[in-house]
Amino acid sequence: MDMRSVIEEVAEEADRLIRDQIWDLTPADRTVAAKAAADLHRAVGIPESQQSLPEVERLEHLREALAAVAIALAHVHGRLAWFLGAAATALTPVLHWRALPAEHGPTFGAVPPTLQQYTEAEDAIRRLQSTLASISTA
């Protein structure tokens, strides 16, 4: 399953848990979700702005987004932590990507992603950002 599909699944689960009042959001959950949503938006923004960037910058932005998820995860417990943990796990392929040539040396397993993979990862982060924004106002 691709990362966009995994993020979609965890986002739908979060929506369902909130709607069914199984996940009781705390003010701290809302605050962390709002900051994470803002950080993700700053990192990835709109599709047109990302697609016009060089690959090295697109990858940098994806890594910034993953870092924002990890930082948010470090500040919460319970369902929000589980949600963010699942999201971070889904986004881990970004950690194995490289945008620079290998120049005849080892790359620690890093591989160049396709343009489609960049777009998929950016779309996944936008979906995650949307869910976090929704959590912050629920």
PDB file of N, CA and C in Angstrom, residues 51 53 55 58 112-122:
ATOM      1  N   GLN A  51       5.798  21.484  -7.165  1.00  0.00           N
ATOM      2  CA  GLN A  51       6.164  20.874  -8.438  1.00  0.00           C
ATOM      3  C   GLN A  51       7.134  21.720  -9.245  1.00  0.00           C
ATOM      4  N   LEU A  53       9.670  23.268  -7.919  1.00  0.00           N
ATOM      5  CA  LEU A  53      10.964  23.279  -7.220  1.00  0.00           C
ATOM      6  C   LEU A  53      11.903  22.196  -7.738  1.00  0.00           C
ATOM      7  N   GLU A  55      14.267  18.956  -7.340  1.00  0.00           N
ATOM      8  CA  GLU A  55      14.016  17.764  -6.535  1.00  0.00           C
ATOM      9  C   GLU A  55      14.669  17.849  -5.153  1.00  0.00           C
ATOM     10  N   ARG A  58      12.366  19.769  -2.988  1.00  0.00           N
ATOM     11  CA  ARG A  58      11.150  18.999  -2.688  1.00  0.00           C
ATOM     12  C   ARG A  58      11.439  17.980  -1.594  1.00  0.00           C
ATOM     13  N   PRO A 112      16.931   7.328  -5.485  1.00  0.00           N
ATOM     14  CA  PRO A 112      16.238   8.496  -6.014  1.00  0.00           C
ATOM     15  C   PRO A 112      14.766   8.153  -6.263  1.00  0.00           C
ATOM     16  N   PRO A 113      13.846   8.945  -5.725  1.00  0.00           N
ATOM     17  CA  PRO A 113      12.430   8.690  -5.974  1.00  0.00           C
ATOM     18  C   PRO A 113      12.026   9.205  -7.353  1.00  0.00           C
ATOM     19  N   THR A 114      10.917   8.717  -7.829  1.00  0.00           N
ATOM     20  CA  THR A 114      10.355   9.231  -9.083  1.00  0.00           C
ATOM     21  C   THR A 114       9.599  10.525  -8.785  1.00  0.00           C
ATOM     22  N   LEU A 115       9.309  11.277  -9.824  1.00  0.00           N
ATOM     23  CA  LEU A 115       8.495  12.482  -9.638  1.00  0.00           C
ATOM     24  C   LEU A 115       7.114  12.118  -9.093  1.00  0.00           C
ATOM     25  N   GLN A 116       6.599  10.974  -9.503  1.00  0.00           N
ATOM     26  CA  GLN A 116       5.307  10.515  -8.998  1.00  0.00           C
ATOM     27  C   GLN A 116       5.385  10.241  -7.491  1.00  0.00           C
ATOM     28  N   GLN A 117       6.490   9.701  -7.030  1.00  0.00           N
ATOM     29  CA  GLN A 117       6.641   9.442  -5.597  1.00  0.00           C
ATOM     30  C   GLN A 117       6.712  10.745  -4.803  1.00  0.00           C
ATOM     31  N   TYR A 118       7.392  11.757  -5.341  1.00  0.00           N
ATOM     32  CA  TYR A 118       7.391  13.070  -4.687  1.00  0.00           C
ATOM     33  C   TYR A 118       5.957  13.580  -4.546  1.00  0.00           C
ATOM     34  N   THR A 119       5.226  13.528  -5.633  1.00  0.00           N
ATOM     35  CA  THR A 119       3.853  14.035  -5.639  1.00  0.00           C
ATOM     36  C   THR A 119       2.982  13.252  -4.669  1.00  0.00           C
ATOM     37  N   GLU A 120       3.127  11.939  -4.667  1.00  0.00           N
ATOM     38  CA  GLU A 120       2.360  11.092  -3.749  1.00  0.00           C
ATOM     39  C   GLU A 120       2.650  11.466  -2.300  1.00  0.00           C
ATOM     40  N   ALA A 121       3.911  11.632  -1.955  1.00  0.00           N
ATOM     41  CA  ALA A 121       4.293  11.984  -0.588  1.00  0.00           C
ATOM     42  C   ALA A 121       3.750  13.362  -0.211  1.00  0.00           C
ATOM     43  N   GLU A 122       3.838  14.310  -1.124  1.00  0.00           N
ATOM     44  CA  GLU A 122       3.320  15.652  -0.850  1.00  0.00           C
ATOM     45  C   GLU A 122       1.806  15.618  -0.666  1.00  0.00           C
TER      46      GLU A 122
END
